[in-house]
Amino acid sequence: MATGRTHRPATRSRGIPEATVARLPLYLRALTALSERSVPTVSSEELAAAAGVNSAKLRKDFSYLGSYGTRGVGYDVEYLVYQISRELGLTQDWPVVIVGIGNLGAALANYGGFASRGFRVAALIDADPAMAGKPVAGIPVQHSDDLEKIIQDNGVSIGVIATPAGAAQAVCDRLVAAGVTSILNFAPTVLSVPDGVDVRKVDLSIELQILAFHEQRKAGEEAANADGALPPAAARSDSADQGPEGDMPAVMPA
């Protein structure tokens, strides 16, 4: 079984920090929307707002790309689209395999965003013999017995795991052994991979639990306000006339 950490060190080529790499797709999405509206240039403030980051962070991120914009003009939208796409490796075709063609795997196979962003679904793989040959999104499902041959024949370096949790590690091990070096994991489990293999985990239940935490906190705050809790300004006003112990005025009246 493959062992080791689940992520590589926090830097990429040319010394770009991992946090910056994670924000590049946000910039690219915002820039692509501007390009589709034929917007020629954009200021750092406008682009930062569209990407959901602050403008200082955006300018710092772009400095790693060697792109500084033009004072009074801003950034050239089309050039930035090309520059970020090149940095992310999206100027070439990336064949991808999806393993586990249940409801989630089938939904991923039908997702049109892969092709438009440089990713080609080269194969769909499932362990159920009854699935073999059935077309999903126009692609016939292949049996997992042929996984290694499929990887090699299609030159695949990116694998998507959408299997149940119990099968995910074994699938991961086979993908890595066959030459896959990047994995997008939708299975609700932590994968162990050797050095040199990147894993990105997508867990929808965790994201929902985080949202539930914030909803619970907001509900608690609303309940406290409904119970007649003093607003902060009023509380400060009342306490301003209290002594250190709250039992006598801090300053005696004249």
Tab-separated table of C-alpha atoms in Angstrom:
chain	number	residue	atom	x	y	z
A	1	MET	CA	0.000	0.000	0.000
A	2	ALA	CA	1.248	3.465	-0.814
A	3	THR	CA	2.198	5.541	2.209
A	4	GLY	CA	3.248	9.081	2.890
A	5	ARG	CA	1.713	12.521	3.139
A	6	THR	CA	-1.309	13.616	1.180
A	7	HIS	CA	0.105	16.877	-0.169
A	8	ARG	CA	3.322	18.154	-1.648
A	9	PRO	CA	5.320	21.126	-0.328
A	10	ALA	CA	3.720	24.574	-0.487
A	11	THR	CA	5.606	25.952	-3.474
A	12	ARG	CA	5.431	25.466	-7.198
A	13	SER	CA	7.593	26.256	-10.167
A	14	ARG	CA	9.206	29.700	-10.140
A	15	GLY	CA	8.580	29.942	-6.389
A	16	ILE	CA	4.832	30.623	-6.599
A	17	PRO	CA	3.286	29.949	-3.150
A	18	GLU	CA	0.582	27.318	-2.920
A	19	ALA	CA	-1.897	29.901	-1.606
A	20	THR	CA	-1.364	31.955	-4.765
A	21	VAL	CA	-1.798	28.878	-6.953
A	22	ALA	CA	-5.122	28.202	-5.212
A	23	ARG	CA	-6.339	31.717	-6.086
A	24	LEU	CA	-5.304	31.646	-9.754
A	25	PRO	CA	-8.446	29.733	-10.835
A	26	LEU	CA	-10.567	32.403	-9.100
A	27	TYR	CA	-8.843	35.132	-11.102
A	28	LEU	CA	-9.158	33.102	-14.295
A	29	ARG	CA	-12.893	32.609	-13.787
A	30	ALA	CA	-13.419	36.341	-13.235
A	31	LEU	CA	-11.226	37.238	-16.200
A	32	THR	CA	-12.992	34.760	-18.471
A	33	ALA	CA	-16.322	36.394	-17.618
A	34	LEU	CA	-14.845	39.800	-18.499
A	35	SER	CA	-13.417	38.431	-21.748
A	36	GLU	CA	-16.805	37.032	-22.732
A	37	ARG	CA	-18.218	40.563	-22.306
A	38	SER	CA	-15.377	41.967	-24.474
A	39	VAL	CA	-13.973	44.034	-21.597
A	40	PRO	CA	-10.406	44.976	-22.689
A	41	THR	CA	-8.840	46.049	-19.369
A	42	VAL	CA	-9.642	45.760	-15.671
A	43	SER	CA	-8.282	47.480	-12.566
A	44	SER	CA	-6.873	45.478	-9.677
A	45	GLU	CA	-9.734	46.673	-7.470
A	46	GLU	CA	-12.412	45.543	-9.933
A	47	LEU	CA	-10.792	42.178	-10.546
A	48	ALA	CA	-10.164	41.599	-6.840
A	49	ALA	CA	-13.817	42.286	-6.069
A	50	ALA	CA	-14.939	39.886	-8.804
A	51	ALA	CA	-12.599	37.174	-7.484
A	52	GLY	CA	-13.488	37.749	-3.826
A	53	VAL	CA	-10.027	38.807	-2.600
A	54	ASN	CA	-8.475	42.127	-1.611
A	55	SER	CA	-6.610	44.138	-4.235
A	56	ALA	CA	-3.284	44.124	-2.369
A	57	LYS	CA	-3.277	40.330	-2.307
A	58	LEU	CA	-4.169	40.234	-6.003
A	59	ARG	CA	-1.290	42.549	-6.940
A	60	LYS	CA	1.087	40.421	-4.865
A	61	ASP	CA	-0.159	37.241	-6.560
A	62	PHE	CA	0.272	38.743	-10.022
A	63	SER	CA	3.793	39.857	-9.167
A	64	TYR	CA	4.743	36.159	-8.990
A	65	LEU	CA	3.592	35.902	-12.603
A	66	GLY	CA	5.639	38.931	-13.609
A	67	SER	CA	2.465	40.866	-14.387
A	68	TYR	CA	2.154	44.337	-12.853
A	69	GLY	CA	-0.470	46.095	-14.974
A	70	THR	CA	-0.264	49.667	-16.221
A	71	ARG	CA	-0.884	52.630	-13.937
A	72	GLY	CA	-4.113	54.357	-14.885
A	73	VAL	CA	-5.057	51.576	-17.289
A	74	GLY	CA	-5.050	48.348	-15.316
A	75	TYR	CA	-4.501	44.808	-16.566
A	76	ASP	CA	-4.997	43.553	-20.111
A	77	VAL	CA	-7.776	40.969	-19.748
A	78	GLU	CA	-6.881	38.716	-22.689
A	79	TYR	CA	-3.198	38.655	-21.800
A	80	LEU	CA	-3.963	37.731	-18.188
A	81	VAL	CA	-6.295	34.950	-19.330
A	82	TYR	CA	-3.469	33.522	-21.413
A	83	GLN	CA	-0.840	34.071	-18.731
A	84	ILE	CA	-2.811	32.398	-15.938
A	85	SER	CA	-3.980	29.586	-18.222
A	86	ARG	CA	-0.362	28.905	-19.150
A	87	GLU	CA	0.742	28.962	-15.505
A	88	LEU	CA	-2.010	26.522	-14.558
A	89	GLY	CA	-1.129	24.247	-17.457
A	90	LEU	CA	-4.438	24.806	-19.227
A	91	THR	CA	-2.926	25.571	-22.622
A	92	GLN	CA	-2.556	21.841	-23.218
A	93	ASP	CA	-4.981	18.907	-23.208
A	94	TRP	CA	-5.207	16.931	-19.942
A	95	PRO	CA	-6.780	13.468	-20.246
A	96	VAL	CA	-8.669	12.523	-17.071
A	97	VAL	CA	-10.158	9.240	-15.874
A	98	ILE	CA	-13.105	9.046	-13.496
A	99	VAL	CA	-13.254	5.932	-11.324
A	100	GLY	CA	-16.611	5.083	-9.760
A	101	ILE	CA	-19.583	5.777	-12.015
A	102	GLY	CA	-22.396	5.965	-9.499
A	103	ASN	CA	-24.607	9.034	-9.188
A	104	LEU	CA	-21.689	11.350	-8.394
A	105	GLY	CA	-19.341	9.870	-10.982
A	106	ALA	CA	-22.018	10.112	-13.661
A	107	ALA	CA	-22.701	13.735	-12.707
A	108	LEU	CA	-19.000	14.515	-13.017
A	109	ALA	CA	-18.849	12.790	-16.410
A	110	ASN	CA	-21.704	15.025	-17.589
A	111	TYR	CA	-20.092	18.210	-16.269
A	112	GLY	CA	-19.402	20.455	-19.247
A	113	GLY	CA	-16.833	22.549	-17.404
A	114	PHE	CA	-14.064	19.980	-17.857
A	115	ALA	CA	-13.754	20.344	-21.621
A	116	SER	CA	-14.008	24.127	-21.575
A	117	ARG	CA	-11.108	24.328	-19.126
A	118	GLY	CA	-8.662	22.000	-20.853
A	119	PHE	CA	-9.628	18.659	-19.304
A	120	ARG	CA	-10.772	15.770	-21.476
A	121	VAL	CA	-12.557	12.831	-19.870
A	122	ALA	CA	-10.589	10.013	-21.495
A	123	ALA	CA	-12.280	7.111	-19.706
A	124	LEU	CA	-14.945	6.150	-17.191
A	125	ILE	CA	-14.124	3.161	-14.992
A	126	ASP	CA	-16.304	1.128	-12.627
A	127	ALA	CA	-15.975	-2.184	-10.757
A	128	ASP	CA	-19.551	-3.293	-11.506
A	129	PRO	CA	-19.553	-5.720	-14.487
A	130	ALA	CA	-23.134	-4.657	-15.247
A	131	MET	CA	-21.890	-1.125	-15.985
A	132	ALA	CA	-19.324	-2.222	-18.579
A	133	GLY	CA	-20.148	-0.891	-22.030
A	134	LYS	CA	-22.961	1.375	-20.855
A	135	PRO	CA	-22.577	4.914	-22.215
A	136	VAL	CA	-22.461	7.787	-19.721
A	137	ALA	CA	-22.147	11.272	-21.210
A	138	GLY	CA	-21.489	9.518	-24.524
A	139	ILE	CA	-18.516	7.556	-23.135
A	140	PRO	CA	-18.755	3.772	-22.623
A	141	VAL	CA	-17.923	2.676	-19.077
A	142	GLN	CA	-14.951	0.303	-18.827
A	143	HIS	CA	-14.336	-2.303	-16.135
A	144	SER	CA	-11.787	-1.620	-13.410
A	145	ASP	CA	-9.870	-4.782	-14.344
A	146	ASP	CA	-8.492	-2.772	-17.275
A	147	LEU	CA	-7.568	0.319	-15.217
A	148	GLU	CA	-3.814	0.083	-15.700
A	149	LYS	CA	-4.081	-0.450	-19.465
A	150	ILE	CA	-6.539	2.444	-19.769
A	151	ILE	CA	-4.163	4.766	-17.911
A	152	GLN	CA	-1.222	3.799	-20.082
A	153	ASP	CA	-3.084	3.860	-23.403
A	154	ASN	CA	-4.455	7.353	-22.757
A	155	GLY	CA	-1.384	8.875	-21.132
A	156	VAL	CA	-3.431	9.838	-18.071
A	157	SER	CA	-1.760	11.708	-15.212
A	158	ILE	CA	-4.923	12.978	-13.458
A	159	GLY	CA	-7.446	10.634	-11.861
A	160	VAL	CA	-10.793	11.404	-10.235
A	161	ILE	CA	-12.003	9.050	-7.496
A	162	ALA	CA	-15.770	8.967	-6.952
A	163	THR	CA	-16.022	5.534	-5.340
A	164	PRO	CA	-17.405	4.610	-1.913
A	165	ALA	CA	-14.957	5.324	0.925
A	166	GLY	CA	-14.059	1.665	1.435
A	167	ALA	CA	-12.775	1.245	-2.121
A	168	ALA	CA	-11.001	4.593	-2.491
A	169	GLN	CA	-7.552	3.727	-1.110
A	170	ALA	CA	-7.218	0.577	-3.213
A	171	VAL	CA	-8.251	2.527	-6.318
A	172	CYS	CA	-5.791	5.283	-5.389
A	173	ASP	CA	-2.954	2.760	-5.030
A	174	ARG	CA	-3.690	1.297	-8.463
A	175	LEU	CA	-3.874	4.727	-10.083
A	176	VAL	CA	-0.540	5.750	-8.581
A	177	ALA	CA	1.110	2.456	-9.533
A	178	ALA	CA	-0.122	2.965	-13.107
A	179	GLY	CA	1.507	6.404	-13.316
A	180	VAL	CA	-1.171	8.849	-12.155
A	181	THR	CA	0.475	11.677	-10.206
A	182	SER	CA	-2.526	13.912	-9.434
A	183	ILE	CA	-5.791	12.789	-7.840
A	184	LEU	CA	-9.066	14.587	-7.205
A	185	ASN	CA	-10.779	12.679	-4.399
A	186	PHE	CA	-14.542	12.845	-3.874
A	187	ALA	CA	-14.635	9.779	-1.613
A	188	PRO	CA	-15.269	10.634	2.065
A	189	THR	CA	-11.909	9.388	3.279
A	190	VAL	CA	-8.312	10.547	3.570
A	191	LEU	CA	-5.997	8.974	1.009
A	192	SER	CA	-2.387	8.035	1.671
A	193	VAL	CA	-0.060	8.662	-1.268
A	194	PRO	CA	3.710	8.676	-1.834
A	195	ASP	CA	5.823	11.786	-2.288
A	196	GLY	CA	5.369	13.307	-5.717
A	197	VAL	CA	1.618	12.656	-5.873
A	198	ASP	CA	-0.844	15.515	-5.364
A	199	VAL	CA	-4.242	14.918	-3.807
A	200	ARG	CA	-7.081	17.433	-3.726
A	201	LYS	CA	-10.061	16.422	-1.580
A	202	VAL	CA	-13.634	17.535	-2.187
A	203	ASP	CA	-15.980	16.638	0.678
A	204	LEU	CA	-19.443	18.149	0.310
A	205	SER	CA	-20.564	16.941	3.748
A	206	ILE	CA	-17.709	18.813	5.438
A	207	GLU	CA	-18.617	22.003	3.593
A	208	LEU	CA	-22.242	21.607	4.692
A	209	GLN	CA	-21.155	21.027	8.297
A	210	ILE	CA	-19.149	24.257	8.215
A	211	LEU	CA	-22.202	26.092	6.903
A	212	ALA	CA	-24.305	24.493	9.658
A	213	PHE	CA	-21.843	25.823	12.235
A	214	HIS	CA	-22.263	29.360	10.920
A	215	GLU	CA	-26.055	28.999	10.761
A	216	GLN	CA	-26.116	27.818	14.374
A	217	ARG	CA	-23.954	30.745	15.457
A	218	LYS	CA	-26.199	33.231	13.638
A	219	ALA	CA	-29.296	31.660	15.211
A	220	GLY	CA	-27.712	31.972	18.661
A	221	GLU	CA	-26.921	35.629	18.104
A	222	GLU	CA	-30.452	36.323	16.909
A	223	ALA	CA	-31.887	34.536	19.951
A	224	ALA	CA	-29.688	36.583	22.290
A	225	ASN	CA	-30.846	39.827	20.678
A	226	ALA	CA	-34.484	38.694	20.881
A	227	ASP	CA	-34.066	38.069	24.631
A	228	GLY	CA	-33.366	41.762	25.131
A	229	ALA	CA	-29.598	41.784	25.276
A	230	LEU	CA	-28.303	45.337	25.183
A	231	PRO	CA	-26.556	46.381	21.989
A	232	PRO	CA	-22.801	46.918	22.467
A	233	ALA	CA	-23.022	50.721	22.359
A	234	ALA	CA	-25.672	50.822	25.083
A	235	ALA	CA	-23.731	48.383	27.238
A	236	ARG	CA	-20.627	50.558	26.986
A	237	SER	CA	-22.634	53.656	27.841
A	238	ASP	CA	-24.055	52.090	31.010
A	239	SER	CA	-20.722	50.707	32.149
A	240	ALA	CA	-18.962	54.023	31.619
A	241	ASP	CA	-20.503	55.307	34.853
A	242	GLN	CA	-19.571	52.215	36.850
A	243	GLY	CA	-16.564	51.722	39.057
A	244	PRO	CA	-14.174	48.808	38.724
A	245	GLU	CA	-16.545	46.539	40.665
A	246	GLY	CA	-19.694	47.942	39.052
A	247	ASP	CA	-21.207	48.941	42.408
A	248	MET	CA	-20.452	52.653	42.471
A	249	PRO	CA	-19.788	55.457	39.999
A	250	ALA	CA	-16.244	55.729	38.777
A	251	VAL	CA	-16.422	59.491	39.275
A	252	MET	CA	-18.538	60.977	42.038
A	253	PRO	CA	-20.974	63.656	40.907
A	254	ALA	CA	-20.029	67.224	41.840
